[in-house]
Amino acid sequence: MVKAIFFDVFGTIVDWRKGLTEGLGRGLARFGADIDIPALTGTWVDQIRQEQARAGTSSGSWKASCRTGLEAALRAHAGELPLTERDYETLVRAWERLPAWPDAVPGLRALRREYVIAPCCDAPVSTMTWLAKTAGLPWDIIIGPDITGTRLPDPEHYLASARLLALDPEQIMIVSAHNADLAVARASGFRTGFFSRPREHGPHQEADLAPAEAWDIVAFDLLDLARHLEAALY
């Protein structure tokens, strides 16, 4: 029986595209430059992924990847801006001020009545703590790669998180809007829950619009997933 639920956060629980676009727009407005902020946001996220891929599964690479990725994205879209160290810190902290999807907080609250709920993604505990504060995410515990010692796609990130709660993989459901996360989870014995966020990457998104496999639960959104769990024993 499932006793805990671990969640991907960026894209699944919070709308990173909207939050980062707004954060970059505010942070760069005083420069008066003609910058395509949505394009800058997309390039920043792509650069972070590339930096993370180069770093492997190192647990300490997140914030460094955010900073390096931001510098590369700014060079591509804004040229050389006279940013101070404090400017960079403020822009990177946009990751701590992302809005939750409308169904996310009520869905988490519903699930928290019966299950231990926790984020389980690539960002460190400090980032996830401030994000929980600003977005109102009611986690029972916050788990990060700085605790597990590794990060996805290493399955040990999920397995070490399970050991923190003294639970076996089959007692935990991994919930994500990203099929790749669930493939890693299922291969390690975890239960899986999926719903799509079809506008995570904007209006022309092509990935993760549908489940890639027959996951244990396929729902419309987080509230619907909570209803599925209420209606059946897993």
PDB file of C-alpha atoms in Angstrom:
ATOM      1  CA  MET A   1       0.000   0.000   0.000  1.00  0.00           C
ATOM      2  CA  VAL A   2       1.252   3.475  -0.855  1.00  0.00           C
ATOM      3  CA  LYS A   3       2.226   5.496   2.203  1.00  0.00           C
ATOM      4  CA  ALA A   4       4.116   8.395   0.654  1.00  0.00           C
ATOM      5  CA  ILE A   5       4.101  10.344  -2.596  1.00  0.00           C
ATOM      6  CA  PHE A   6       7.185  12.007  -4.072  1.00  0.00           C
ATOM      7  CA  PHE A   7       6.719  14.741  -6.656  1.00  0.00           C
ATOM      8  CA  ASP A   8       8.636  16.243  -9.487  1.00  0.00           C
ATOM      9  CA  VAL A   9       8.216  19.981  -8.950  1.00  0.00           C
ATOM     10  CA  PHE A  10       9.367  22.100 -11.905  1.00  0.00           C
ATOM     11  CA  GLY A  11       6.613  21.761 -14.487  1.00  0.00           C
ATOM     12  CA  THR A  12       4.545  19.287 -12.488  1.00  0.00           C
ATOM     13  CA  ILE A  13       3.739  21.407  -9.419  1.00  0.00           C
ATOM     14  CA  VAL A  14       4.919  24.896 -10.389  1.00  0.00           C
ATOM     15  CA  ASP A  15       4.788  26.827 -13.654  1.00  0.00           C
ATOM     16  CA  TRP A  16       8.479  27.559 -14.176  1.00  0.00           C
ATOM     17  CA  ARG A  17       7.949  29.199 -17.576  1.00  0.00           C
ATOM     18  CA  LYS A  18       5.573  31.851 -16.242  1.00  0.00           C
ATOM     19  CA  GLY A  19       7.579  32.456 -13.059  1.00  0.00           C
ATOM     20  CA  LEU A  20      10.964  32.754 -14.738  1.00  0.00           C
ATOM     21  CA  THR A  21       9.625  34.972 -17.514  1.00  0.00           C
ATOM     22  CA  GLU A  22       8.111  37.342 -14.948  1.00  0.00           C
ATOM     23  CA  GLY A  23      11.244  37.265 -12.776  1.00  0.00           C
ATOM     24  CA  LEU A  24      13.580  37.987 -15.674  1.00  0.00           C
ATOM     25  CA  GLY A  25      11.280  40.725 -16.939  1.00  0.00           C
ATOM     26  CA  ARG A  26      11.305  42.489 -13.573  1.00  0.00           C
ATOM     27  CA  GLY A  27      15.023  42.020 -13.033  1.00  0.00           C
ATOM     28  CA  LEU A  28      16.059  43.299 -16.444  1.00  0.00           C
ATOM     29  CA  ALA A  29      13.473  46.077 -16.907  1.00  0.00           C
ATOM     30  CA  ARG A  30      15.783  48.824 -15.616  1.00  0.00           C
ATOM     31  CA  PHE A  31      18.259  48.203 -18.428  1.00  0.00           C
ATOM     32  CA  GLY A  32      15.684  49.225 -21.007  1.00  0.00           C
ATOM     33  CA  ALA A  33      17.074  46.731 -23.494  1.00  0.00           C
ATOM     34  CA  ASP A  34      14.974  45.195 -26.251  1.00  0.00           C
ATOM     35  CA  ILE A  35      15.098  41.625 -24.981  1.00  0.00           C
ATOM     36  CA  ASP A  36      12.772  38.780 -25.936  1.00  0.00           C
ATOM     37  CA  ILE A  37      12.149  37.629 -22.359  1.00  0.00           C
ATOM     38  CA  PRO A  38      10.194  34.428 -23.187  1.00  0.00           C
ATOM     39  CA  ALA A  39      12.970  33.373 -25.570  1.00  0.00           C
ATOM     40  CA  LEU A  40      15.573  34.230 -22.919  1.00  0.00           C
ATOM     41  CA  THR A  41      13.675  32.058 -20.438  1.00  0.00           C
ATOM     42  CA  GLY A  42      13.641  29.095 -22.797  1.00  0.00           C
ATOM     43  CA  THR A  43      17.335  29.431 -23.564  1.00  0.00           C
ATOM     44  CA  TRP A  44      18.164  29.697 -19.857  1.00  0.00           C
ATOM     45  CA  VAL A  45      16.361  26.457 -19.071  1.00  0.00           C
ATOM     46  CA  ASP A  46      17.980  24.716 -22.037  1.00  0.00           C
ATOM     47  CA  GLN A  47      21.406  25.922 -20.883  1.00  0.00           C
ATOM     48  CA  ILE A  48      20.766  24.644 -17.353  1.00  0.00           C
ATOM     49  CA  ARG A  49      19.917  21.216 -18.734  1.00  0.00           C
ATOM     50  CA  GLN A  50      23.101  21.188 -20.770  1.00  0.00           C
ATOM     51  CA  GLU A  51      25.152  22.222 -17.739  1.00  0.00           C
ATOM     52  CA  GLN A  52      23.486  19.528 -15.633  1.00  0.00           C
ATOM     53  CA  ALA A  53      24.187  16.921 -18.292  1.00  0.00           C
ATOM     54  CA  ARG A  54      27.863  17.890 -18.308  1.00  0.00           C
ATOM     55  CA  ALA A  55      27.962  17.694 -14.512  1.00  0.00           C
ATOM     56  CA  GLY A  56      26.540  14.177 -14.469  1.00  0.00           C
ATOM     57  CA  THR A  57      24.653  13.208 -11.322  1.00  0.00           C
ATOM     58  CA  SER A  58      26.693  15.420  -8.998  1.00  0.00           C
ATOM     59  CA  SER A  59      24.478  16.607  -6.140  1.00  0.00           C
ATOM     60  CA  GLY A  60      26.045  20.054  -5.913  1.00  0.00           C
ATOM     61  CA  SER A  61      25.631  21.273  -9.481  1.00  0.00           C
ATOM     62  CA  TRP A  62      22.188  22.941  -9.465  1.00  0.00           C
ATOM     63  CA  LYS A  63      22.915  26.542  -8.449  1.00  0.00           C
ATOM     64  CA  ALA A  64      26.173  26.642 -10.410  1.00  0.00           C
ATOM     65  CA  SER A  65      24.292  25.391 -13.481  1.00  0.00           C
ATOM     66  CA  CYS A  66      21.638  28.086 -13.010  1.00  0.00           C
ATOM     67  CA  ARG A  67      24.261  30.825 -12.855  1.00  0.00           C
ATOM     68  CA  THR A  68      26.356  29.572 -15.772  1.00  0.00           C
ATOM     69  CA  GLY A  69      23.242  28.927 -17.852  1.00  0.00           C
ATOM     70  CA  LEU A  70      21.940  32.427 -17.161  1.00  0.00           C
ATOM     71  CA  GLU A  71      25.198  34.030 -18.265  1.00  0.00           C
ATOM     72  CA  ALA A  72      25.116  32.076 -21.532  1.00  0.00           C
ATOM     73  CA  ALA A  73      21.452  32.906 -22.161  1.00  0.00           C
ATOM     74  CA  LEU A  74      22.011  36.608 -21.528  1.00  0.00           C
ATOM     75  CA  ARG A  75      24.941  36.715 -23.927  1.00  0.00           C
ATOM     76  CA  ALA A  76      22.753  35.121 -26.588  1.00  0.00           C
ATOM     77  CA  HIS A  77      19.745  37.414 -26.150  1.00  0.00           C
ATOM     78  CA  ALA A  78      20.973  40.632 -24.535  1.00  0.00           C
ATOM     79  CA  GLY A  79      24.664  40.966 -25.263  1.00  0.00           C
ATOM     80  CA  GLU A  80      26.808  42.356 -22.476  1.00  0.00           C
ATOM     81  CA  LEU A  81      24.682  43.941 -19.747  1.00  0.00           C
ATOM     82  CA  PRO A  82      26.289  45.712 -16.750  1.00  0.00           C
ATOM     83  CA  LEU A  83      24.938  43.216 -14.224  1.00  0.00           C
ATOM     84  CA  THR A  84      26.314  43.180 -10.697  1.00  0.00           C
ATOM     85  CA  GLU A  85      26.801  40.087  -8.591  1.00  0.00           C
ATOM     86  CA  ARG A  86      23.645  41.029  -6.707  1.00  0.00           C
ATOM     87  CA  ASP A  87      21.758  41.278 -10.004  1.00  0.00           C
ATOM     88  CA  TYR A  88      22.772  37.744 -10.902  1.00  0.00           C
ATOM     89  CA  GLU A  89      21.798  36.447  -7.458  1.00  0.00           C
ATOM     90  CA  THR A  90      18.380  38.087  -7.731  1.00  0.00           C
ATOM     91  CA  LEU A  91      17.746  36.659 -11.182  1.00  0.00           C
ATOM     92  CA  VAL A  92      18.793  33.137 -10.178  1.00  0.00           C
ATOM     93  CA  ARG A  93      16.505  33.312  -7.153  1.00  0.00           C
ATOM     94  CA  ALA A  94      13.564  33.559  -9.540  1.00  0.00           C
ATOM     95  CA  TRP A  95      13.610  29.763  -9.219  1.00  0.00           C
ATOM     96  CA  GLU A  96      12.470  30.269  -5.612  1.00  0.00           C
ATOM     97  CA  ARG A  97       9.468  32.404  -6.608  1.00  0.00           C
ATOM     98  CA  LEU A  98       7.583  30.271  -9.123  1.00  0.00           C
ATOM     99  CA  PRO A  99       3.771  30.115  -9.052  1.00  0.00           C
ATOM    100  CA  ALA A 100       1.985  26.836  -8.436  1.00  0.00           C
ATOM    101  CA  TRP A 101      -0.389  25.531 -11.080  1.00  0.00           C
ATOM    102  CA  PRO A 102      -4.009  26.238  -9.996  1.00  0.00           C
ATOM    103  CA  ASP A 103      -4.736  22.611  -9.063  1.00  0.00           C
ATOM    104  CA  ALA A 104      -1.405  21.993  -7.308  1.00  0.00           C
ATOM    105  CA  VAL A 105      -1.912  23.369  -3.791  1.00  0.00           C
ATOM    106  CA  PRO A 106      -5.470  22.040  -3.321  1.00  0.00           C
ATOM    107  CA  GLY A 107      -4.325  18.713  -4.754  1.00  0.00           C
ATOM    108  CA  LEU A 108      -1.376  18.510  -2.371  1.00  0.00           C
ATOM    109  CA  ARG A 109      -3.580  19.399   0.580  1.00  0.00           C
ATOM    110  CA  ALA A 110      -6.024  16.648  -0.350  1.00  0.00           C
ATOM    111  CA  LEU A 111      -3.258  14.065  -0.637  1.00  0.00           C
ATOM    112  CA  ARG A 112      -1.544  15.191   2.559  1.00  0.00           C
ATOM    113  CA  ARG A 113      -4.551  14.046   4.581  1.00  0.00           C
ATOM    114  CA  GLU A 114      -3.661  10.416   3.825  1.00  0.00           C
ATOM    115  CA  TYR A 115      -0.059  10.365   2.596  1.00  0.00           C
ATOM    116  CA  VAL A 116       3.341  11.801   3.415  1.00  0.00           C
ATOM    117  CA  ILE A 117       4.126  14.167   0.540  1.00  0.00           C
ATOM    118  CA  ALA A 118       7.546  15.446  -0.484  1.00  0.00           C
ATOM    119  CA  PRO A 119       9.336  17.042  -3.425  1.00  0.00           C
ATOM    120  CA  CYS A 120      11.968  14.851  -5.004  1.00  0.00           C
ATOM    121  CA  CYS A 121      13.726  16.661  -7.826  1.00  0.00           C
ATOM    122  CA  ASP A 122      17.110  18.130  -8.771  1.00  0.00           C
ATOM    123  CA  ALA A 123      17.020  21.404  -6.815  1.00  0.00           C
ATOM    124  CA  PRO A 124      18.684  21.619  -3.379  1.00  0.00           C
ATOM    125  CA  VAL A 125      16.785  21.843  -0.113  1.00  0.00           C
ATOM    126  CA  SER A 126      17.363  25.601   0.203  1.00  0.00           C
ATOM    127  CA  THR A 127      15.729  26.313  -3.173  1.00  0.00           C
ATOM    128  CA  MET A 128      12.828  23.975  -2.465  1.00  0.00           C
ATOM    129  CA  THR A 129      12.272  25.452   1.007  1.00  0.00           C
ATOM    130  CA  TRP A 130      11.970  29.022  -0.261  1.00  0.00           C
ATOM    131  CA  LEU A 131       9.853  27.870  -3.187  1.00  0.00           C
ATOM    132  CA  ALA A 132       7.507  26.073  -0.806  1.00  0.00           C
ATOM    133  CA  LYS A 133       7.223  29.255   1.252  1.00  0.00           C
ATOM    134  CA  THR A 134       6.403  31.540  -1.684  1.00  0.00           C
ATOM    135  CA  ALA A 135       4.133  29.114  -3.570  1.00  0.00           C
ATOM    136  CA  GLY A 136       2.383  27.756  -0.461  1.00  0.00           C
ATOM    137  CA  LEU A 137       3.377  24.132  -1.039  1.00  0.00           C
ATOM    138  CA  PRO A 138       2.414  22.089   2.055  1.00  0.00           C
ATOM    139  CA  TRP A 139       5.189  19.484   2.049  1.00  0.00           C
ATOM    140  CA  ASP A 140       5.671  17.134   5.009  1.00  0.00           C
ATOM    141  CA  ILE A 141       9.396  16.897   4.323  1.00  0.00           C
ATOM    142  CA  ILE A 142      11.751  18.368   1.718  1.00  0.00           C
ATOM    143  CA  ILE A 143      14.238  16.065   0.038  1.00  0.00           C
ATOM    144  CA  GLY A 144      16.982  17.234  -2.294  1.00  0.00           C
ATOM    145  CA  PRO A 145      20.141  15.967  -3.960  1.00  0.00           C
ATOM    146  CA  ASP A 146      22.215  17.601  -1.236  1.00  0.00           C
ATOM    147  CA  ILE A 147      20.626  15.019   1.098  1.00  0.00           C
ATOM    148  CA  THR A 148      20.582  11.979  -1.187  1.00  0.00           C
ATOM    149  CA  GLY A 149      24.053  12.663  -2.610  1.00  0.00           C
ATOM    150  CA  THR A 150      22.931  12.271  -6.208  1.00  0.00           C
ATOM    151  CA  ARG A 151      20.242  13.435  -8.614  1.00  0.00           C
ATOM    152  CA  LEU A 152      18.156  12.189 -11.494  1.00  0.00           C
ATOM    153  CA  PRO A 153      18.426  10.299 -13.748  1.00  0.00           C
ATOM    154  CA  ASP A 154      20.313   8.249 -11.145  1.00  0.00           C
ATOM    155  CA  PRO A 155      17.625   5.995  -9.552  1.00  0.00           C
ATOM    156  CA  GLU A 156      19.562   6.202  -6.284  1.00  0.00           C
ATOM    157  CA  HIS A 157      18.008   9.664  -5.829  1.00  0.00           C
ATOM    158  CA  TYR A 158      14.599   8.030  -5.448  1.00  0.00           C
ATOM    159  CA  LEU A 159      15.921   5.036  -3.522  1.00  0.00           C
ATOM    160  CA  ALA A 160      17.851   7.159  -0.998  1.00  0.00           C
ATOM    161  CA  SER A 161      14.749   9.324  -0.526  1.00  0.00           C
ATOM    162  CA  ALA A 162      12.725   6.194   0.250  1.00  0.00           C
ATOM    163  CA  ARG A 163      15.279   5.116   2.848  1.00  0.00           C
ATOM    164  CA  LEU A 164      14.928   8.466   4.608  1.00  0.00           C
ATOM    165  CA  LEU A 165      11.330   7.513   5.380  1.00  0.00           C
ATOM    166  CA  ALA A 166      12.153   3.849   6.080  1.00  0.00           C
ATOM    167  CA  LEU A 167       9.877   2.793   3.216  1.00  0.00           C
ATOM    168  CA  ASP A 168      10.261   0.327   0.379  1.00  0.00           C
ATOM    169  CA  PRO A 169       9.865   1.559  -3.213  1.00  0.00           C
ATOM    170  CA  GLU A 170       6.480  -0.144  -3.639  1.00  0.00           C
ATOM    171  CA  GLN A 171       5.177   1.924  -0.715  1.00  0.00           C
ATOM    172  CA  ILE A 172       5.899   5.176  -2.573  1.00  0.00           C
ATOM    173  CA  MET A 173       4.325   6.714  -5.653  1.00  0.00           C
ATOM    174  CA  ILE A 174       6.388   9.013  -7.855  1.00  0.00           C
ATOM    175  CA  VAL A 175       4.191  11.650  -9.512  1.00  0.00           C
ATOM    176  CA  SER A 176       5.456  13.611 -12.490  1.00  0.00           C
ATOM    177  CA  ALA A 177       4.270  15.283 -15.676  1.00  0.00           C
ATOM    178  CA  HIS A 178       7.449  13.924 -17.307  1.00  0.00           C
ATOM    179  CA  ASN A 179       7.464  10.370 -18.620  1.00  0.00           C
ATOM    180  CA  ALA A 180      11.239  10.046 -18.240  1.00  0.00           C
ATOM    181  CA  ASP A 181      10.990  10.514 -14.458  1.00  0.00           C
ATOM    182  CA  LEU A 182       8.399   7.767 -14.209  1.00  0.00           C
ATOM    183  CA  ALA A 183      10.446   5.370 -16.321  1.00  0.00           C
ATOM    184  CA  VAL A 184      13.312   5.689 -13.827  1.00  0.00           C
ATOM    185  CA  ALA A 185      10.887   5.251 -10.930  1.00  0.00           C
ATOM    186  CA  ARG A 186       9.130   2.184 -12.326  1.00  0.00           C
ATOM    187  CA  ALA A 187      12.434   0.467 -13.117  1.00  0.00           C
ATOM    188  CA  SER A 188      13.318   0.787  -9.418  1.00  0.00           C
ATOM    189  CA  GLY A 189      10.025  -0.617  -8.118  1.00  0.00           C
ATOM    190  CA  PHE A 190       8.112   2.597  -7.343  1.00  0.00           C
ATOM    191  CA  ARG A 191       4.441   3.188  -8.129  1.00  0.00           C
ATOM    192  CA  THR A 192       3.860   5.854 -10.764  1.00  0.00           C
ATOM    193  CA  GLY A 193       1.361   8.648 -11.353  1.00  0.00           C
ATOM    194  CA  PHE A 194       1.125  10.857 -14.436  1.00  0.00           C
ATOM    195  CA  PHE A 195      -0.788  13.866 -15.658  1.00  0.00           C
ATOM    196  CA  SER A 196       0.177  16.194 -18.476  1.00  0.00           C
ATOM    197  CA  ARG A 197       1.043  19.878 -18.256  1.00  0.00           C
ATOM    198  CA  PRO A 198       0.462  20.669 -21.941  1.00  0.00           C
ATOM    199  CA  ARG A 199       1.571  24.299 -21.664  1.00  0.00           C
ATOM    200  CA  GLU A 200       4.668  23.783 -19.518  1.00  0.00           C
ATOM    201  CA  HIS A 201       6.882  24.694 -22.467  1.00  0.00           C
ATOM    202  CA  GLY A 202       4.468  27.149 -24.064  1.00  0.00           C
ATOM    203  CA  PRO A 203       1.792  26.866 -26.747  1.00  0.00           C
ATOM    204  CA  HIS A 204       3.826  24.669 -29.084  1.00  0.00           C
ATOM    205  CA  GLN A 205       4.799  21.934 -26.640  1.00  0.00           C
ATOM    206  CA  GLU A 206       5.299  18.488 -28.152  1.00  0.00           C
ATOM    207  CA  ALA A 207       6.754  16.391 -25.320  1.00  0.00           C
ATOM    208  CA  ASP A 208       4.870  14.687 -22.477  1.00  0.00           C
ATOM    209  CA  LEU A 209       1.422  15.433 -23.829  1.00  0.00           C
ATOM    210  CA  ALA A 210       0.333  11.860 -23.103  1.00  0.00           C
ATOM    211  CA  PRO A 211       1.519   8.917 -21.007  1.00  0.00           C
ATOM    212  CA  ALA A 212       4.303   6.964 -22.664  1.00  0.00           C
ATOM    213  CA  GLU A 213       3.452   3.805 -20.729  1.00  0.00           C
ATOM    214  CA  ALA A 214       0.560   2.372 -18.712  1.00  0.00           C
ATOM    215  CA  TRP A 215       1.499   4.146 -15.484  1.00  0.00           C
ATOM    216  CA  ASP A 216      -0.308   3.078 -12.307  1.00  0.00           C
ATOM    217  CA  ILE A 217      -2.432   6.236 -12.387  1.00  0.00           C
ATOM    218  CA  VAL A 218      -3.013   8.498 -15.371  1.00  0.00           C
ATOM    219  CA  ALA A 219      -5.007  11.570 -14.353  1.00  0.00           C
ATOM    220  CA  PHE A 220      -6.204  14.876 -15.765  1.00  0.00           C
ATOM    221  CA  ASP A 221      -4.419  16.959 -13.087  1.00  0.00           C
ATOM    222  CA  LEU A 222      -3.338  16.698  -9.452  1.00  0.00           C
ATOM    223  CA  LEU A 223      -6.851  16.981  -8.030  1.00  0.00           C
ATOM    224  CA  ASP A 224      -7.960  14.199 -10.352  1.00  0.00           C
ATOM    225  CA  LEU A 225      -4.998  12.089  -9.245  1.00  0.00           C
ATOM    226  CA  ALA A 226      -6.074  12.611  -5.629  1.00  0.00           C
ATOM    227  CA  ARG A 227      -9.563  11.386  -6.547  1.00  0.00           C
ATOM    228  CA  HIS A 228      -8.067   8.280  -8.172  1.00  0.00           C
ATOM    229  CA  LEU A 229      -6.132   7.515  -5.002  1.00  0.00           C
ATOM    230  CA  GLU A 230      -9.231   8.005  -2.855  1.00  0.00           C
ATOM    231  CA  ALA A 231     -11.217   5.598  -5.034  1.00  0.00           C
ATOM    232  CA  ALA A 232      -8.760   2.693  -4.986  1.00  0.00           C
ATOM    233  CA  LEU A 233      -6.164   1.053  -2.797  1.00  0.00           C
ATOM    234  CA  TYR A 234      -2.597   1.192  -4.134  1.00  0.00           C
TER     235      TYR A 234
END
